[in-house]
Coordinates of C-alpha atoms and ligand atoms in Angstrom, one line a residue:
M98 CA 0.0 -0.1 0.1
I99 CA 3.0 2.3 0.8
N100 CA 4.2 1.9 -2.7
R101 CA 0.9 3.0 -4.0
W102 CA 1.3 6.3 -1.8
I103 CA 4.9 6.7 -3.0
A104 CA 3.7 6.4 -6.7
F105 CA 1.0 9.0 -6.1
T106 CA 3.4 11.6 -4.4
A107 CA 6.1 10.9 -7.1
C108 CA 3.3 11.9 -9.8
M109 CA 2.3 14.8 -7.8
L110 CA 5.9 16.0 -6.9
A111 CA 6.9 15.6 -10.7
G112 CA 3.7 17.7 -11.9
G113 CA 4.2 20.1 -9.1
A114 CA 7.9 20.5 -10.0
L115 CA 7.0 21.1 -13.5
G116 CA 4.3 23.8 -12.7
W117 CA 6.9 25.3 -10.4
L118 CA 9.6 25.5 -13.2
T119 CA 7.1 27.0 -15.5
T120 CA 6.0 29.7 -12.9
A121 CA 10.0 30.3 -12.2
K122 CA 10.5 30.9 -16.1
G123 CA 7.8 33.6 -16.0
G124 CA 4.8 31.5 -16.8
P125 CA 1.2 31.9 -15.4
A126 CA 1.1 31.7 -11.6
W127 CA -1.6 28.9 -11.9
S128 CA 1.0 26.5 -13.6
L129 CA 1.7 24.9 -10.2
G130 CA -2.0 23.9 -9.9
V131 CA -1.9 22.8 -13.5
G132 CA 1.3 20.8 -12.7
L133 CA -0.3 19.0 -9.7
G134 CA -3.4 18.2 -11.4
L135 CA -1.4 16.7 -14.4
G136 CA 0.5 14.7 -11.8
A137 CA -2.7 13.3 -10.4
L138 CA -4.1 12.7 -13.9
I139 CA -1.2 10.7 -15.0
W140 CA -1.3 8.6 -11.7
L141 CA -4.9 8.0 -12.4
M142 CA -4.6 6.8 -15.9
I143 CA -1.6 4.5 -14.9
D144 CA -3.7 3.0 -12.2
S145 CA -6.8 2.6 -14.4
L146 CA -4.6 0.9 -16.9
Y147 CA -3.6 -1.6 -14.2
L148 CA -7.1 -2.0 -13.1
A149 CA -8.3 -2.5 -16.6
R150 CA -5.7 -5.2 -17.2
L151 CA -6.9 -6.9 -13.9
L152 CA -10.4 -6.8 -14.8
R153 CA -9.6 -8.2 -18.3
W154 CA -8.1 -11.4 -16.6
L155 CA -10.8 -11.7 -14.1
R156 CA -13.3 -11.7 -16.8
A157 CA -11.4 -14.3 -18.8
E158 CA -11.2 -16.5 -15.8
Q159 CA -14.9 -16.0 -15.0
G160 CA -15.7 -17.0 -18.7
R161 CA -14.1 -20.5 -18.3
E162 CA -16.7 -23.1 -18.0
A163 CA -14.9 -26.2 -16.9
P164 CA -12.9 -26.1 -13.9
A165 CA -9.4 -26.2 -14.6
M166 CA -6.3 -24.8 -12.9
V167 CA -6.3 -21.1 -13.1
S168 CA -4.9 -19.7 -16.5
S169 CA -1.2 -18.9 -16.4
Q170 CA -1.4 -15.8 -18.2
L171 CA -1.4 -13.6 -15.2
P172 CA -1.3 -10.0 -15.7
R173 CA 2.1 -8.6 -14.6
L174 CA 1.2 -5.6 -12.5
P175 CA 3.4 -3.6 -10.0
G176 CA 2.8 -2.8 -6.3
V177 CA -0.6 -3.3 -4.5
W178 CA -2.0 -4.6 -7.9
E179 CA 0.5 -7.6 -7.7
E180 CA -0.8 -8.5 -4.4
V181 CA -4.6 -8.2 -5.6
V182 CA -3.6 -10.5 -8.5
D183 CA -1.8 -12.8 -6.4
R184 CA -4.6 -13.2 -3.8
T185 CA -7.2 -13.5 -6.6
R186 CA -5.2 -16.1 -8.1
R187 CA -5.1 -18.1 -5.1
L188 CA -8.8 -17.8 -4.3
L189 CA -9.5 -18.9 -7.9
K190 CA -7.1 -21.8 -7.5
N191 CA -9.0 -22.9 -4.2
R192 CA -12.2 -22.7 -6.0
D193 CA -10.9 -24.6 -9.0
Q194 CA -9.7 -27.3 -6.6
Q195 CA -12.9 -27.6 -4.6
L196 CA -14.8 -27.6 -7.9
Q197 CA -12.7 -30.5 -9.3
E198 CA -13.0 -32.4 -6.1
S199 CA -16.7 -32.0 -5.9
Q200 CA -16.8 -33.1 -9.5
A201 CA -14.8 -36.3 -8.9
R202 CA -17.0 -37.0 -6.0
L203 CA -20.2 -36.6 -8.1
D204 CA -18.8 -38.7 -11.0
E205 CA -17.9 -41.5 -8.3
F206 CA -21.3 -41.3 -6.9
L207 CA -22.9 -41.4 -10.3
A208 CA -20.5 -44.5 -11.2
A209 CA -21.8 -46.2 -8.2
M210 CA -25.4 -45.4 -8.9
Q211 CA -24.9 -46.9 -12.5
A212 CA -23.3 -49.9 -11.1
S213 CA -26.2 -50.6 -8.9
P214 CA -28.2 -53.9 -9.9
S215 CA -31.3 -51.8 -9.1
G216 CA -32.9 -49.4 -11.7
V217 CA -32.3 -45.8 -10.0
V218 CA -34.4 -42.7 -11.1
L219 CA -34.2 -39.3 -9.5
L220 CA -37.3 -37.2 -9.8
D221 CA -37.5 -33.5 -9.4
T222 CA -40.5 -31.9 -7.1
Q223 CA -42.8 -32.0 -10.1
G224 CA -42.1 -35.8 -10.8
R225 CA -39.8 -35.2 -13.7
I226 CA -36.9 -37.3 -14.3
E227 CA -33.6 -35.5 -13.5
W228 CA -31.2 -38.6 -13.7
C229 CA -31.6 -42.4 -14.3
N230 CA -29.0 -45.1 -14.5
Q231 CA -28.7 -47.8 -17.0
M232 CA -30.7 -50.4 -15.4
A233 CA -33.7 -48.0 -15.1
T234 CA -33.5 -47.5 -18.8
Q235 CA -33.7 -51.2 -19.5
H236 CA -36.5 -51.7 -17.0
F237 CA -38.7 -48.9 -18.2
G238 CA -37.5 -48.4 -21.7
F239 CA -36.6 -44.8 -21.2
D240 CA -34.3 -42.9 -23.5
V241 CA -31.8 -40.8 -21.5
Q242 CA -31.4 -38.1 -24.3
R243 CA -35.1 -37.9 -24.9
D244 CA -36.7 -38.6 -21.7
V245 CA -34.7 -36.4 -19.2
M246 CA -37.1 -33.8 -17.6
Q247 CA -40.1 -35.6 -18.9
H248 CA -42.8 -36.4 -16.2
I249 CA -42.6 -40.0 -15.1
A250 CA -46.4 -40.8 -15.2
N251 CA -46.1 -39.7 -19.0
L252 CA -43.5 -42.4 -19.5
V253 CA -44.7 -45.3 -17.1
R254 CA -48.3 -45.6 -18.1
E255 CA -49.2 -48.6 -16.0
P256 CA -52.4 -47.7 -13.9
A257 CA -51.0 -49.5 -10.9
F258 CA -47.9 -47.4 -11.0
K259 CA -49.8 -44.3 -11.5
A260 CA -52.0 -44.8 -8.6
Y261 CA -49.1 -45.6 -6.5
L262 CA -47.2 -42.5 -7.5
A263 CA -50.4 -40.2 -6.9
S264 CA -51.2 -42.0 -3.6
G265 CA -48.3 -40.4 -1.8
N266 CA -48.3 -43.6 0.3
Y267 CA -44.7 -45.2 -0.4
S268 CA -44.5 -47.4 2.6
H269 CA -44.8 -50.5 0.3
D270 CA -43.7 -51.3 -3.4
V271 CA -45.7 -51.7 -6.5
V272 CA -45.3 -54.7 -8.9
I273 CA -45.7 -53.7 -12.7
P274 CA -44.7 -55.4 -15.9
G275 CA -41.3 -54.3 -17.3
S276 CA -40.9 -52.7 -20.6
L277 CA -39.8 -55.8 -22.3
S278 CA -42.5 -58.0 -20.8
T279 CA -44.3 -59.9 -23.4
P280 CA -47.2 -62.6 -22.7
A281 CA -44.6 -65.5 -23.7
R282 CA -42.0 -64.0 -21.5
P283 CA -43.3 -62.0 -18.7
V284 CA -41.1 -59.6 -16.8
K285 CA -42.0 -58.4 -13.3
L286 CA -40.6 -55.2 -11.7
S287 CA -40.9 -54.3 -8.0
V288 CA -41.0 -50.3 -7.8
H289 CA -40.5 -48.6 -4.8
V290 CA -40.5 -44.7 -4.2
H291 CA -38.6 -43.0 -1.5
S292 CA -39.1 -39.2 -0.7
Y293 CA -36.0 -37.2 0.0
G294 CA -34.9 -33.5 0.3
K295 CA -37.7 -31.0 -0.4
D296 CA -40.5 -33.0 -2.2
R297 CA -38.0 -34.9 -4.4
K298 CA -38.2 -38.6 -4.9
L299 CA -35.9 -41.7 -5.6
L300 CA -37.3 -44.3 -7.5
L301 CA -35.8 -47.7 -7.3
S302 CA -36.7 -50.6 -9.4
R303 CA -35.9 -54.3 -9.3
D304 CA -36.4 -57.2 -11.7
I305 CA -38.1 -59.9 -9.6
T306 CA -39.2 -62.0 -12.6
A307 CA -36.8 -65.0 -11.4
V308 CA -38.0 -64.4 -7.8
E309 CA -41.5 -64.8 -8.5
L310 CA -40.9 -67.7 -11.0
A311 CA -38.9 -69.6 -8.1
E312 CA -41.6 -68.7 -5.7
A313 CA -44.2 -70.1 -8.3
M314 CA -42.0 -73.1 -8.6
R315 CA -41.9 -73.6 -5.0
R316 CA -45.6 -73.4 -4.5
D317 CA -46.2 -75.9 -7.3
F318 CA -43.7 -78.2 -5.9
V319 CA -45.1 -78.2 -2.4
A320 CA -49.0 -78.7 -4.0
N321 CA -47.3 -81.6 -6.1
V322 CA -45.7 -83.1 -3.1
S323 CA -48.7 -82.8 -0.9
H324 CA -50.9 -84.3 -3.6
E325 CA -48.6 -87.2 -4.4
I326 CA -48.4 -88.1 -0.7
R327 CA -52.0 -87.6 -0.1
T328 CA -53.2 -90.1 -2.5
P329 CA -51.5 -93.1 -1.0
L330 CA -52.4 -91.8 2.5
T331 CA -55.9 -91.7 1.6
V332 CA -56.0 -95.2 0.3
L333 CA -54.0 -96.3 3.2
S334 CA -56.3 -94.9 5.7
G335 CA -59.4 -96.3 3.9
F336 CA -58.0 -99.7 4.3
I337 CA -57.0 -99.2 7.9
E338 CA -60.7 -98.0 8.6
T339 CA -62.2 -101.0 6.6
L340 CA -59.6 -103.4 8.6
R341 CA -60.7 -102.1 11.8
T342 CA -64.5 -101.9 11.2
L343 CA -65.3 -104.9 9.3
P344 CA -64.7 -108.7 10.1
L345 CA -62.9 -109.8 7.0
E346 CA -61.9 -113.3 5.9
E347 CA -58.3 -114.0 5.8
P348 CA -57.8 -114.1 2.2
E349 CA -59.5 -110.8 1.9
R350 CA -57.5 -109.3 4.8
A351 CA -54.2 -110.4 3.1
R352 CA -55.1 -108.8 -0.1
Y353 CA -55.7 -105.6 1.5
L354 CA -52.5 -105.7 3.5
A355 CA -50.8 -106.2 0.2
L356 CA -52.4 -103.3 -1.3
M357 CA -51.2 -101.2 1.7
A358 CA -47.9 -102.3 1.7
Q359 CA -47.7 -101.3 -2.1
Q360 CA -49.3 -97.7 -1.2
S361 CA -46.6 -97.3 1.6
Q362 CA -43.8 -98.5 -0.7
R363 CA -44.9 -95.8 -3.2
M364 CA -44.7 -93.1 -0.5
Q365 CA -41.2 -94.5 0.5
T366 CA -40.1 -94.2 -3.2
L367 CA -41.5 -90.8 -3.4
V368 CA -39.7 -89.5 -0.2
N369 CA -36.2 -91.2 -1.4
D370 CA -36.5 -89.4 -4.8
L371 CA -37.2 -85.9 -2.7
L372 CA -34.5 -86.8 -0.7
T373 CA -32.1 -87.4 -3.6
L374 CA -33.2 -84.2 -5.3
S375 CA -32.6 -82.1 -2.2
R376 CA -29.2 -83.8 -1.6
L377 CA -28.1 -83.0 -5.2
E378 CA -29.3 -79.4 -4.8
G379 CA -27.5 -78.8 -1.5
S380 CA -24.1 -80.7 -1.9
P381 CA -20.9 -79.3 -3.3
F382 CA -20.0 -80.3 -6.9
P383 CA -18.5 -83.6 -7.5
G384 CA -14.6 -83.6 -7.4
A385 CA -12.6 -84.7 -10.3
N386 CA -10.6 -87.3 -8.2
D387 CA -13.0 -90.0 -7.3
W388 CA -13.0 -92.6 -10.5
I389 CA -16.0 -94.9 -10.8
T390 CA -15.8 -98.0 -13.0
T391 CA -18.4 -97.9 -15.7
S392 CA -18.8 -101.7 -16.2
A393 CA -19.8 -101.8 -12.5
L394 CA -22.4 -99.4 -13.0
L395 CA -23.7 -101.0 -16.0
V396 CA -23.9 -104.4 -14.1
Q397 CA -25.9 -102.8 -11.3
C398 CA -28.4 -101.3 -13.7
E399 CA -28.7 -104.8 -15.6
Q400 CA -29.6 -106.6 -12.5
E401 CA -32.1 -103.8 -11.5
A402 CA -33.7 -103.8 -14.9
R403 CA -34.0 -107.5 -14.8
A404 CA -35.6 -107.4 -11.6
L405 CA -38.1 -104.9 -12.6
S406 CA -39.0 -106.3 -16.0
A407 CA -39.7 -109.7 -14.0
V408 CA -42.2 -108.0 -11.8
I409 CA -44.2 -105.6 -14.3
A410 CA -44.0 -107.8 -17.6
P411 CA -45.0 -111.5 -17.1
R412 CA -43.5 -112.2 -20.4
G413 CA -40.4 -110.1 -20.0
H414 CA -38.4 -107.8 -22.1
R415 CA -35.4 -108.4 -24.4
L416 CA -32.5 -106.5 -22.3
E417 CA -29.3 -106.0 -24.1
F418 CA -26.4 -104.5 -22.2
D419 CA -23.0 -103.6 -23.9
A420 CA -20.5 -102.3 -21.2
G421 CA -18.1 -101.4 -24.1
P422 CA -14.5 -100.3 -23.4
A423 CA -13.4 -100.5 -19.6
S424 CA -13.4 -96.8 -18.5
E425 CA -13.9 -94.8 -15.7
I426 CA -15.9 -91.7 -14.8
A427 CA -14.8 -88.9 -12.2
G428 CA -17.6 -88.4 -10.1
V429 CA -20.1 -89.4 -7.2
Q430 CA -20.9 -93.1 -7.5
T431 CA -24.6 -93.0 -6.0
E432 CA -25.6 -90.1 -8.3
L433 CA -24.0 -91.7 -11.5
Y434 CA -26.0 -95.0 -10.5
S435 CA -29.1 -92.9 -9.8
A436 CA -29.0 -91.1 -13.1
M437 CA -28.2 -94.4 -15.1
S438 CA -30.8 -96.4 -13.2
N439 CA -33.5 -93.9 -13.8
L440 CA -32.9 -94.0 -17.6
V441 CA -32.9 -97.8 -17.7
T442 CA -35.9 -98.4 -15.4
N443 CA -37.8 -95.8 -17.3
A444 CA -37.2 -97.7 -20.5
V445 CA -38.4 -101.0 -19.0
R446 CA -41.5 -99.5 -17.5
Y447 CA -42.6 -97.6 -20.5
T448 CA -41.7 -100.4 -23.0
P449 CA -44.5 -103.2 -23.5
E450 CA -43.6 -106.6 -22.6
T451 CA -41.2 -108.4 -25.0
G452 CA -40.1 -105.1 -26.3
L453 CA -36.4 -104.4 -26.7
V454 CA -34.3 -102.2 -24.3
S455 CA -30.6 -101.7 -25.2
V456 CA -28.1 -100.1 -23.1
S457 CA -24.5 -99.3 -23.9
W458 CA -21.6 -97.4 -23.0
K459 CA -19.0 -96.4 -25.5
L460 CA -16.1 -93.7 -25.9
L461 CA -16.6 -91.0 -28.7
K462 CA -13.8 -89.9 -30.9
D463 CA -13.2 -86.6 -29.1
G464 CA -12.7 -88.6 -25.7
R465 CA -16.0 -88.1 -24.5
G466 CA -18.1 -90.9 -23.0
Q467 CA -21.7 -91.8 -23.9
F468 CA -24.2 -93.8 -21.8
E469 CA -27.1 -94.8 -24.0
V470 CA -30.5 -96.3 -23.4
R471 CA -32.8 -97.3 -26.5
D472 CA -36.3 -98.8 -26.1
T473 CA -38.9 -99.8 -28.6
G474 CA -41.6 -98.3 -26.4
P475 CA -44.4 -96.0 -27.3
G476 CA -42.2 -92.9 -27.9
I477 CA -42.7 -89.3 -27.0
E478 CA -44.9 -86.6 -28.7
P479 CA -42.4 -83.6 -29.6
E480 CA -44.2 -81.1 -27.4
H481 CA -43.5 -83.2 -24.3
L482 CA -39.7 -83.3 -24.8
P483 CA -38.8 -79.9 -23.5
R484 CA -40.8 -80.5 -20.3
L485 CA -39.8 -84.0 -19.6
T486 CA -37.1 -83.1 -17.0
E487 CA -39.4 -81.0 -14.8
R488 CA -40.4 -82.2 -11.5
F489 CA -43.7 -84.2 -11.7
Y490 CA -44.0 -83.7 -15.4
R491 CA -45.5 -86.9 -16.7
I492 CA -47.2 -87.9 -20.0
D493 CA -48.9 -91.0 -19.1
R494 CA -49.9 -90.5 -15.5
S495 CA -51.6 -93.8 -15.1
R496 CA -48.5 -95.8 -16.6
S497 CA -46.2 -94.0 -14.3
R498 CA -48.0 -94.8 -11.1
E499 CA -48.8 -98.4 -12.1
T500 CA -44.9 -99.0 -12.6
G501 CA -44.0 -97.2 -9.4
G502 CA -43.1 -93.9 -11.0
T503 CA -42.8 -90.7 -8.9
G504 CA -42.4 -88.1 -11.8
L505 CA -38.9 -87.0 -10.4
G506 CA -36.7 -89.6 -12.4
L507 CA -35.7 -87.4 -15.1
A508 CA -35.3 -84.1 -13.0
I509 CA -32.8 -86.3 -10.9
V510 CA -31.0 -87.4 -14.1
K511 CA -30.8 -83.8 -15.3
H512 CA -29.3 -82.7 -12.0
V513 CA -26.6 -85.4 -11.9
A514 CA -25.8 -84.5 -15.5
Q515 CA -25.5 -80.9 -14.8
R516 CA -23.3 -81.6 -11.7
H517 CA -21.0 -83.8 -13.6
G518 CA -20.9 -81.4 -16.7
A519 CA -22.6 -84.0 -18.8
E520 CA -25.3 -83.4 -21.5
L521 CA -28.7 -85.2 -21.4
H522 CA -30.0 -85.7 -25.0
I523 CA -33.5 -87.2 -25.5
D524 CA -34.8 -88.3 -29.1
S525 CA -37.9 -90.0 -29.5
Q526 CA -40.8 -90.2 -32.0
P527 CA -44.3 -91.6 -31.1
G528 CA -44.4 -95.1 -32.4
H529 CA -40.7 -95.5 -32.8
G530 CA -39.3 -95.8 -29.3
S531 CA -36.9 -93.5 -27.4
R532 CA -33.3 -92.9 -27.0
F533 CA -31.8 -91.3 -23.8
S534 CA -28.1 -90.5 -23.7
L535 CA -25.7 -89.1 -21.2
I536 CA -22.6 -87.5 -22.7
F537 CA -19.7 -87.1 -20.2
P538 CA -16.9 -84.5 -20.9
A539 CA -13.5 -85.9 -22.0
A540 CA -12.1 -84.4 -18.8
R541 CA -14.1 -86.8 -16.6
I542 CA -13.4 -89.9 -18.6
R543 CA -10.3 -92.1 -18.5
P544 CA -9.7 -95.9 -19.5
A545 CA -10.1 -98.2 -16.6
H546 CA -6.3 -99.3 -16.5
A547 CA -5.1 -95.7 -16.2
A548 CA -5.8 -96.3 -12.4
Ligands
ADP460 P1 -41.8 -91.0 -14.0 O1 -41.6 -91.6 -12.5 O2 -43.3 -90.8 -14.2 O3 -41.2 -92.1 -14.9 P2 -39.9 -89.4 -15.0 O4 -39.3 -88.1 -14.6 O5 -38.7 -90.5 -15.0 O6 -41.1 -89.6 -14.1 O7 -40.2 -89.3 -16.5 C1 -41.3 -88.3 -17.0 C2 -41.9 -88.9 -17.9 O8 -41.3 -89.1 -19.0 C3 -42.7 -90.2 -17.7 O9 -44.0 -89.8 -16.8 C4 -43.1 -90.7 -19.0 O10 -44.3 -90.2 -19.3 C5 -42.1 -90.0 -20.0 N1 -40.9 -91.1 -20.1 C6 -39.8 -91.2 -19.3 N2 -39.0 -92.2 -20.0 C7 -39.8 -92.6 -21.0 C8 -39.5 -93.6 -22.2 N3 -38.3 -94.4 -22.0 N4 -40.5 -93.9 -23.2 C9 -41.6 -93.1 -22.9 N5 -41.9 -92.2 -22.1 C10 -40.9 -92.0 -21.1

């Protein structure tokens, strides 16, 4: 500041001296006053010049849109102006740094919102879309460029959603179809609005199609299990009532007891299959170090098939077993046997007596192993094929029950196949028999002598 006073005094002194010299050389008496005024004017002009340069620089700084470091073209000004420039520069630098930090935080926050598995939509006080993430655009079919600042009720036209938004009661969510929903592939969204700030709203959407599907499957499963158990139970309790209340002859009594044993056997089979399925779902995936001999599995399957055929077909079946090359599969013995025996016993159960059931094991050229069961049974209509591995899906309900089926056999086969990385192929044509094959990956197969 002292410099400023010195500069001003110097200008005044120079002007005064010039005026005094003019007066001394015989000039007019007011020359001193003019000289002083001229000195003040020159000082003011120089000062205004510095001020103008400072203002020009400040305007240029203000005009910058994006926060960046302060421009390096600082005006070089003397004295107090240098300090003004320096302090302003520091203030601007701090402002830029703060802006950059807030921008970085905002970017990180928006990136986190983008990464959210839920759809996120920010609504202003009027219910217009201020921002939404990628997932929300998928859920609702928004176009970020086109739909920002549009009222959400104009874009999501589902009446349930409009009523929910208008109600102002956001203590629960609302379930609406997603933008990609079709009758063949329904998509369900759970939408929840949360109020925040001054009358602003945060809308969260979640795709609950899979959850709803799982819930529906669980309900169906419980209903199916209850039905499957209730039928033999009803029969059993009927027989028990009869035995308790009626004086029966011994042969009749023996017949009733045999029928009761049959029903309890049916329940036992069902419970065993249910336990197998739940074990398959709950246990860790089979390791690759336990090697099971295929020929032993085929021998077990053959014994079971012959025993079953003798019981259900008085004239028997033609059963052919080809154990193929001595090989081993890496997996769980009980699971592999369960899958193979289900395929073999199905072939025996659904093929009329004297029909042919051929079972084989072979190694394919690419190293994979194939377990195949062919039969000359009734075959399967093409529309049933994709659903055969669903739990409790049966084409011929009475044939399945008569021969001790539970409707869970192929579901077990599918699970075992998945757990061992194997593929289940079903080829069948009505009237031309069926072919079920399990193809195991080469990594799980080795020749038996490699042990
Ligand atoms: P189930 O205990 O009823 O046999 P599965 O899950 O093993 O249940 O089989 C599902 C349905 O697939 C059966 O009910 C039957 O209708 C059909 N199926 C399975 N194997 C054969 C086969 N070899 N020939 C004809 N139909 C079959």
